[in-house]
């Protein structure tokens, strides 16, 4: 490539890794003591190796170690001190604390949160909307409690459930919590922080009246769907204003019983019945937001679909079908490294003035992972470099 082309002293992989400040890695190592008794394969080497696995979509330890051995002499741009063998990487995935990788992810969220955030929803409601959901990742071995039906032979697969919270104005998970696939979703509600500036949106799998009572006492809003077999008492039917969306069929105040152990208390909630013309379905929403318009309650729940797109993006673009270890710790490390890569590429996507589909961006970085081009400049105008090279070839052919 000529001097006028987008040449860089760092590979694309090196440029992506440089988005993680080395100071943050050292702080995470010291905080969780993740290099204790380790002589060669340090936490940073482990992190870079697993990020390479996610960027390159590797499906086995052999693939990761083999590919990285071919990088001998090219590791200076991303400061890898030790290229791991299969056994070394396997042992590290089994024994190194997953807390180190979680800390790196949370630090990156803090650093790049302002880039990823879009405050339009918060500006309208004067509150932060957070979406809660879970996604089950099937495992070939029964590492965690089984997921799905048993086979004819009586065997069952393992499964890990990834519970997440995302801000409605962001495109990456904010809070991550793991559980066996068989554990009920509503147990995750106790992990949520309550304040009067937050509205949580989740599906009816999270129905827990005692948790809803706690939200109401803490002045934290929520929107969910009413279960089909829900038991409640109708107290009052509210008038539907003429200016409200015609999809609103009913707006009611109801009372439910919140049970915990042997204690039973009454809780007043709001039930909004809404007909969605697109899906031609009727929905019943449950909320403690009495001051919002009924159609806005339905609109808030519709935002929940965004978290499904996040799960789809993660599963389609990164190696979450095959894991490099058959133990819980290795699986969690790989999931956190996928989340880190997803975050880094989301930052790149947000910084670009040119529009790139996320899947295309992932494919581009995989193909050019160890090419020495200036990533941001090339992504802004990839045709420019091609035109320069083509022009130079034409000039040479003329002579």
mmCIF file of N, CA and C in Angstrom, residues 59-153:
data_model
loop_
_atom_site.group_PDB
_atom_site.id
_atom_site.type_symbol
_atom_site.label_atom_id
_atom_site.label_comp_id
_atom_site.label_asym_id
_atom_site.label_seq_id
_atom_site.Cartn_x
_atom_site.Cartn_y
_atom_site.Cartn_z
ATOM 1 N N UNK A 59 -13.674 -21.848 17.869
ATOM 2 C CA UNK A 59 -14.605 -22.783 18.496
ATOM 3 C C UNK A 59 -13.936 -23.859 19.338
ATOM 4 N N UNK A 60 -12.604 -23.814 19.462
ATOM 5 C CA UNK A 60 -11.922 -24.837 20.252
ATOM 6 C C UNK A 60 -10.602 -24.293 20.775
ATOM 7 N N UNK A 61 -10.071 -24.952 21.813
ATOM 8 C CA UNK A 61 -8.764 -24.580 22.364
ATOM 9 C C UNK A 61 -7.671 -24.758 21.323
ATOM 10 N N UNK A 62 -7.771 -25.830 20.544
ATOM 11 C CA UNK A 62 -6.775 -26.089 19.497
ATOM 12 C C UNK A 62 -6.751 -24.939 18.485
ATOM 13 N N UNK A 63 -7.935 -24.442 18.131
ATOM 14 C CA UNK A 63 -8.039 -23.360 17.155
ATOM 15 C C UNK A 63 -7.420 -22.073 17.692
ATOM 16 N N UNK A 64 -7.678 -21.771 18.971
ATOM 17 C CA UNK A 64 -7.132 -20.543 19.575
ATOM 18 C C UNK A 64 -5.617 -20.622 19.674
ATOM 19 N N UNK A 65 -5.113 -21.707 20.280
ATOM 20 C CA UNK A 65 -3.672 -21.806 20.497
ATOM 21 C C UNK A 65 -2.918 -21.915 19.173
ATOM 22 N N UNK A 66 -3.475 -22.658 18.218
ATOM 23 C CA UNK A 66 -2.825 -22.802 16.920
ATOM 24 C C UNK A 66 -2.753 -21.484 16.166
ATOM 25 N N UNK A 67 -3.848 -20.752 16.170
ATOM 26 C CA UNK A 67 -3.875 -19.468 15.475
ATOM 27 C C UNK A 67 -2.938 -18.462 16.126
ATOM 28 N N UNK A 68 -2.869 -18.483 17.445
ATOM 29 C CA UNK A 68 -2.024 -17.511 18.143
ATOM 30 C C UNK A 68 -0.543 -17.851 18.003
ATOM 31 N N UNK A 69 -0.221 -19.124 17.877
ATOM 32 C CA UNK A 69 1.182 -19.506 17.649
ATOM 33 C C UNK A 69 1.689 -18.958 16.325
ATOM 34 N N UNK A 70 0.767 -18.817 15.372
ATOM 35 C CA UNK A 70 1.134 -18.241 14.080
ATOM 36 C C UNK A 70 1.385 -16.745 14.148
ATOM 37 N N UNK A 71 1.095 -16.124 15.298
ATOM 38 C CA UNK A 71 1.295 -14.680 15.464
ATOM 39 C C UNK A 71 2.649 -14.351 16.082
ATOM 40 N N UNK A 72 3.477 -15.357 16.257
ATOM 41 C CA UNK A 72 4.795 -15.130 16.857
ATOM 42 C C UNK A 72 5.551 -14.016 16.117
ATOM 43 N N UNK A 73 5.974 -13.008 16.860
ATOM 44 C CA UNK A 73 6.661 -11.866 16.270
ATOM 45 C C UNK A 73 5.736 -10.726 15.893
ATOM 46 N N UNK A 74 4.416 -10.934 16.023
ATOM 47 C CA UNK A 74 3.441 -9.904 15.650
ATOM 48 C C UNK A 74 2.621 -9.422 16.848
ATOM 49 N N UNK A 75 3.089 -9.772 18.051
ATOM 50 C CA UNK A 75 2.283 -9.491 19.246
ATOM 51 C C UNK A 75 2.625 -8.169 19.917
ATOM 52 N N UNK A 76 3.607 -7.442 19.383
ATOM 53 C CA UNK A 76 4.053 -6.208 20.046
ATOM 54 C C UNK A 76 2.950 -5.154 20.080
ATOM 55 N N UNK A 77 2.141 -5.083 19.024
ATOM 56 C CA UNK A 77 1.124 -4.030 18.946
ATOM 57 C C UNK A 77 0.003 -4.209 19.963
ATOM 58 N N UNK A 78 -0.188 -5.454 20.454
ATOM 59 C CA UNK A 78 -1.211 -5.639 21.490
ATOM 60 C C UNK A 78 -0.623 -6.219 22.775
ATOM 61 N N UNK A 79 0.678 -6.139 22.932
ATOM 62 C CA UNK A 79 1.387 -6.406 24.187
ATOM 63 C C UNK A 79 1.035 -7.750 24.814
ATOM 64 N N UNK A 80 1.097 -8.801 24.011
ATOM 65 C CA UNK A 80 0.907 -10.152 24.534
ATOM 66 C C UNK A 80 2.274 -10.702 24.928
ATOM 67 N N UNK A 81 2.430 -11.059 26.185
ATOM 68 C CA UNK A 81 3.727 -11.502 26.692
ATOM 69 C C UNK A 81 3.942 -13.001 26.538
ATOM 70 N N UNK A 82 2.841 -13.759 26.518
ATOM 71 C CA UNK A 82 2.988 -15.214 26.496
ATOM 72 C C UNK A 82 1.875 -15.829 25.654
ATOM 73 N N UNK A 83 2.241 -16.525 24.572
ATOM 74 C CA UNK A 83 1.258 -17.215 23.737
ATOM 75 C C UNK A 83 0.957 -18.567 24.379
ATOM 76 N N UNK A 84 -0.311 -18.842 24.692
ATOM 77 C CA UNK A 84 -0.624 -20.045 25.479
ATOM 78 C C UNK A 84 -0.711 -21.320 24.643
ATOM 79 N N UNK A 85 -0.352 -22.423 25.266
ATOM 80 C CA UNK A 85 -0.640 -23.739 24.717
ATOM 81 C C UNK A 85 -2.065 -24.109 25.123
ATOM 82 N N UNK A 86 -2.575 -25.172 24.524
ATOM 83 C CA UNK A 86 -3.954 -25.573 24.832
ATOM 84 C C UNK A 86 -4.139 -25.841 26.325
ATOM 85 N N UNK A 87 -3.226 -26.580 26.919
ATOM 86 C CA UNK A 87 -3.347 -26.947 28.334
ATOM 87 C C UNK A 87 -3.261 -25.721 29.236
ATOM 88 N N UNK A 88 -2.396 -24.756 28.848
ATOM 89 C CA UNK A 88 -2.242 -23.536 29.644
ATOM 90 C C UNK A 88 -3.538 -22.732 29.646
ATOM 91 N N UNK A 89 -4.134 -22.569 28.468
ATOM 92 C CA UNK A 89 -5.375 -21.806 28.361
ATOM 93 C C UNK A 89 -6.523 -22.534 29.053
ATOM 94 N N UNK A 90 -6.550 -23.852 28.942
ATOM 95 C CA UNK A 90 -7.583 -24.646 29.588
ATOM 96 C C UNK A 90 -7.522 -24.504 31.106
ATOM 97 N N UNK A 91 -6.298 -24.579 31.657
ATOM 98 C CA UNK A 91 -6.122 -24.445 33.110
ATOM 99 C C UNK A 91 -6.502 -23.044 33.588
ATOM 100 N N UNK A 92 -6.132 -22.034 32.802
ATOM 101 C CA UNK A 92 -6.449 -20.652 33.178
ATOM 102 C C UNK A 92 -7.957 -20.426 33.177
ATOM 103 N N UNK A 93 -8.654 -20.965 32.174
ATOM 104 C CA UNK A 93 -10.115 -20.823 32.119
ATOM 105 C C UNK A 93 -10.799 -21.510 33.293
ATOM 106 N N UNK A 94 -10.189 -22.567 33.780
ATOM 107 C CA UNK A 94 -10.776 -23.315 34.886
ATOM 108 C C UNK A 94 -10.492 -22.658 36.235
ATOM 109 N N UNK A 95 -9.324 -22.038 36.373
ATOM 110 C CA UNK A 95 -8.881 -21.610 37.705
ATOM 111 C C UNK A 95 -8.875 -20.103 37.956
ATOM 112 N N UNK A 96 -8.699 -19.272 36.921
ATOM 113 C CA UNK A 96 -8.635 -17.828 37.173
ATOM 114 C C UNK A 96 -10.016 -17.277 37.523
ATOM 115 N N UNK A 97 -10.053 -16.370 38.457
ATOM 116 C CA UNK A 97 -11.332 -15.815 38.917
ATOM 117 C C UNK A 97 -12.047 -15.076 37.788
ATOM 118 N N UNK A 98 -13.318 -15.390 37.625
ATOM 119 C CA UNK A 98 -14.123 -14.705 36.614
ATOM 120 C C UNK A 98 -14.347 -13.240 36.996
ATOM 121 N N UNK A 99 -14.165 -12.925 38.286
ATOM 122 C CA UNK A 99 -14.339 -11.540 38.777
ATOM 123 C C UNK A 99 -13.430 -10.559 38.039
ATOM 124 N N UNK A 100 -12.243 -11.010 37.642
ATOM 125 C CA UNK A 100 -11.310 -10.144 36.906
ATOM 126 C C UNK A 100 -11.935 -9.683 35.594
ATOM 127 N N UNK A 101 -12.540 -10.593 34.854
ATOM 128 C CA UNK A 101 -13.142 -10.271 33.560
ATOM 129 C C UNK A 101 -14.400 -9.420 33.747
ATOM 130 N N UNK A 102 -15.145 -9.701 34.799
ATOM 131 C CA UNK A 102 -16.328 -8.889 35.118
ATOM 132 C C UNK A 102 -15.917 -7.451 35.428
ATOM 133 N N UNK A 103 -14.820 -7.299 36.155
ATOM 134 C CA UNK A 103 -14.316 -5.965 36.511
ATOM 135 C C UNK A 103 -13.907 -5.182 35.258
ATOM 136 N N UNK A 104 -13.236 -5.839 34.337
ATOM 137 C CA UNK A 104 -12.841 -5.179 33.090
ATOM 138 C C UNK A 104 -14.071 -4.706 32.326
ATOM 139 N N UNK A 105 -15.082 -5.565 32.247
ATOM 140 C CA UNK A 105 -16.316 -5.191 31.529
ATOM 141 C C UNK A 105 -16.987 -3.980 32.185
ATOM 142 N N UNK A 106 -17.096 -3.999 33.497
ATOM 143 C CA UNK A 106 -17.750 -2.885 34.200
ATOM 144 C C UNK A 106 -16.970 -1.584 34.070
ATOM 145 N N UNK A 107 -15.643 -1.674 34.069
ATOM 146 C CA UNK A 107 -14.819 -0.474 33.900
ATOM 147 C C UNK A 107 -14.988 0.125 32.499
ATOM 148 N N UNK A 108 -15.102 -0.754 31.500
ATOM 149 C CA UNK A 108 -15.321 -0.278 30.125
ATOM 150 C C UNK A 108 -16.700 0.364 29.984
ATOM 151 N N UNK A 109 -17.691 -0.184 30.673
ATOM 152 C CA UNK A 109 -19.028 0.413 30.677
ATOM 153 C C UNK A 109 -18.996 1.826 31.244
ATOM 154 N N UNK A 110 -18.258 1.995 32.327
ATOM 155 C CA UNK A 110 -18.132 3.322 32.937
ATOM 156 C C UNK A 110 -17.438 4.302 31.995
ATOM 157 N N UNK A 111 -16.393 3.828 31.328
ATOM 158 C CA UNK A 111 -15.609 4.710 30.463
ATOM 159 C C UNK A 111 -16.369 5.120 29.206
ATOM 160 N N UNK A 112 -17.066 4.165 28.595
ATOM 161 C CA UNK A 112 -17.681 4.433 27.290
ATOM 162 C C UNK A 112 -19.198 4.611 27.363
ATOM 163 N N UNK A 113 -19.736 4.690 28.577
ATOM 164 C CA UNK A 113 -21.177 4.835 28.738
ATOM 165 C C UNK A 113 -21.743 6.056 28.041
ATOM 166 N N UNK A 114 -21.013 7.167 28.098
ATOM 167 C CA UNK A 114 -21.508 8.407 27.474
ATOM 168 C C UNK A 114 -21.547 8.294 25.951
ATOM 169 N N UNK A 115 -20.658 7.485 25.369
ATOM 170 C CA UNK A 115 -20.638 7.292 23.910
ATOM 171 C C UNK A 115 -21.797 6.404 23.474
ATOM 172 N N UNK A 116 -22.071 5.365 24.275
ATOM 173 C CA UNK A 116 -23.094 4.398 23.916
ATOM 174 C C UNK A 116 -24.507 4.885 24.192
ATOM 175 N N UNK A 117 -24.639 5.860 25.088
ATOM 176 C CA UNK A 117 -25.960 6.284 25.548
ATOM 177 C C UNK A 117 -26.644 7.228 24.566
ATOM 178 N N UNK A 118 -27.961 7.094 24.501
ATOM 179 C CA UNK A 118 -28.817 7.993 23.735
ATOM 180 C C UNK A 118 -29.933 8.424 24.681
ATOM 181 N N UNK A 119 -29.932 9.674 25.110
ATOM 182 C CA UNK A 119 -30.779 10.123 26.226
ATOM 183 C C UNK A 119 -32.180 10.565 25.815
ATOM 184 N N UNK A 120 -32.629 10.227 24.614
ATOM 185 C CA UNK A 120 -33.932 10.731 24.153
ATOM 186 C C UNK A 120 -35.094 10.222 25.008
ATOM 187 N N UNK A 121 -35.062 8.949 25.408
ATOM 188 C CA UNK A 121 -36.145 8.389 26.218
ATOM 189 C C UNK A 121 -36.169 9.042 27.595
ATOM 190 N N UNK A 122 -34.993 9.203 28.199
ATOM 191 C CA UNK A 122 -34.902 9.833 29.519
ATOM 192 C C UNK A 122 -35.367 11.284 29.469
ATOM 193 N N UNK A 123 -35.093 11.964 28.354
ATOM 194 C CA UNK A 123 -35.510 13.365 28.212
ATOM 195 C C UNK A 123 -37.029 13.495 28.189
ATOM 196 N N UNK A 124 -37.712 12.500 27.612
ATOM 197 C CA UNK A 124 -39.177 12.543 27.510
ATOM 198 C C UNK A 124 -39.830 12.228 28.849
ATOM 199 N N UNK A 125 -39.353 11.183 29.539
ATOM 200 C CA UNK A 125 -39.994 10.714 30.772
ATOM 201 C C UNK A 125 -39.381 11.284 32.039
ATOM 202 N N UNK A 126 -38.205 11.915 31.913
ATOM 203 C CA UNK A 126 -37.462 12.412 33.077
ATOM 204 C C UNK A 126 -37.092 11.272 34.036
ATOM 205 N N UNK A 127 -37.054 10.062 33.501
ATOM 206 C CA UNK A 127 -36.644 8.896 34.271
ATOM 207 C C UNK A 127 -35.855 7.965 33.365
ATOM 208 N N UNK A 128 -35.031 7.131 33.984
ATOM 209 C CA UNK A 128 -34.242 6.175 33.216
ATOM 210 C C UNK A 128 -35.016 4.865 33.088
ATOM 211 N N UNK A 129 -35.180 4.388 31.855
ATOM 212 C CA UNK A 129 -35.895 3.139 31.606
ATOM 213 C C UNK A 129 -34.879 2.009 31.448
ATOM 214 N N UNK A 130 -35.040 0.957 32.254
ATOM 215 C CA UNK A 130 -34.135 -0.194 32.199
ATOM 216 C C UNK A 130 -34.933 -1.453 31.863
ATOM 217 N N UNK A 131 -34.402 -2.236 30.933
ATOM 218 C CA UNK A 131 -35.080 -3.441 30.471
ATOM 219 C C UNK A 131 -34.413 -4.664 31.094
ATOM 220 N N UNK A 132 -35.226 -5.572 31.628
ATOM 221 C CA UNK A 132 -34.728 -6.767 32.301
ATOM 222 C C UNK A 132 -35.189 -7.999 31.530
ATOM 223 N N UNK A 133 -34.267 -8.932 31.290
ATOM 224 C CA UNK A 133 -34.655 -10.178 30.629
ATOM 225 C C UNK A 133 -33.541 -11.201 30.814
ATOM 226 N N UNK A 134 -33.808 -12.421 30.385
ATOM 227 C CA UNK A 134 -32.804 -13.484 30.458
ATOM 228 C C UNK A 134 -32.786 -14.253 29.151
ATOM 229 N N UNK A 135 -31.664 -14.899 28.891
ATOM 230 C CA UNK A 135 -31.534 -15.757 27.715
ATOM 231 C C UNK A 135 -30.808 -17.031 28.129
ATOM 232 N N UNK A 136 -31.310 -18.158 27.685
ATOM 233 C CA UNK A 136 -30.710 -19.444 28.045
ATOM 234 C C UNK A 136 -29.743 -19.895 26.963
ATOM 235 N N UNK A 137 -28.541 -20.266 27.389
ATOM 236 C CA UNK A 137 -27.537 -20.817 26.474
ATOM 237 C C UNK A 137 -27.414 -22.303 26.765
ATOM 238 N N UNK A 138 -27.742 -23.130 25.781
ATOM 239 C CA UNK A 138 -27.684 -24.581 25.959
ATOM 240 C C UNK A 138 -26.240 -25.059 25.937
ATOM 241 N N UNK A 139 -25.951 -26.038 26.770
ATOM 242 C CA UNK A 139 -24.617 -26.616 26.856
ATOM 243 C C UNK A 139 -24.705 -28.107 26.552
ATOM 244 N N UNK A 140 -23.657 -28.651 25.943
ATOM 245 C CA UNK A 140 -23.682 -30.048 25.550
ATOM 246 C C UNK A 140 -23.543 -30.981 26.751
ATOM 247 N N UNK A 141 -22.940 -30.491 27.815
ATOM 248 C CA UNK A 141 -22.793 -31.315 29.015
ATOM 249 C C UNK A 141 -23.686 -30.757 30.121
ATOM 250 N N UNK A 142 -24.029 -31.615 31.074
ATOM 251 C CA UNK A 142 -24.886 -31.202 32.169
ATOM 252 C C UNK A 142 -24.062 -30.501 33.243
ATOM 253 N N UNK A 143 -23.499 -29.335 32.865
ATOM 254 C CA UNK A 143 -22.631 -28.588 33.768
ATOM 255 C C UNK A 143 -23.474 -27.862 34.808
ATOM 256 N N UNK A 144 -24.512 -27.185 34.338
ATOM 257 C CA UNK A 144 -25.489 -26.580 35.232
ATOM 258 C C UNK A 144 -26.801 -27.342 35.041
ATOM 259 N N UNK A 145 -27.805 -27.018 35.832
ATOM 260 C CA UNK A 145 -29.059 -27.766 35.750
ATOM 261 C C UNK A 145 -29.591 -27.813 34.333
ATOM 262 N N UNK A 146 -30.218 -28.917 33.992
ATOM 263 C CA UNK A 146 -30.583 -29.178 32.601
ATOM 264 C C UNK A 146 -31.589 -28.177 32.064
ATOM 265 N N UNK A 147 -31.583 -28.045 30.738
ATOM 266 C CA UNK A 147 -32.505 -27.151 30.051
ATOM 267 C C UNK A 147 -33.249 -27.965 28.990
ATOM 268 N N UNK A 148 -34.523 -27.729 28.860
ATOM 269 C CA UNK A 148 -35.301 -28.439 27.845
ATOM 270 C C UNK A 148 -35.690 -29.840 28.295
ATOM 271 N N UNK A 149 -36.336 -30.579 27.392
ATOM 272 C CA UNK A 149 -36.788 -31.931 27.699
ATOM 273 C C UNK A 149 -35.644 -32.940 27.616
ATOM 274 N N UNK A 150 -35.802 -34.024 28.360
ATOM 275 C CA UNK A 150 -34.809 -35.095 28.291
ATOM 276 C C UNK A 150 -34.981 -35.895 27.002
ATOM 277 N N UNK A 151 -33.879 -36.431 26.513
ATOM 278 C CA UNK A 151 -33.927 -37.243 25.296
ATOM 279 C C UNK A 151 -34.532 -38.614 25.614
ATOM 280 N N UNK A 152 -34.726 -39.436 24.569
ATOM 281 C CA UNK A 152 -35.296 -40.763 24.769
ATOM 282 C C UNK A 152 -34.418 -41.620 25.658
ATOM 283 N N UNK A 153 -33.118 -41.364 25.624
ATOM 284 C CA UNK A 153 -32.176 -42.133 26.444
ATOM 285 C C UNK A 153 -32.161 -41.658 27.890
#
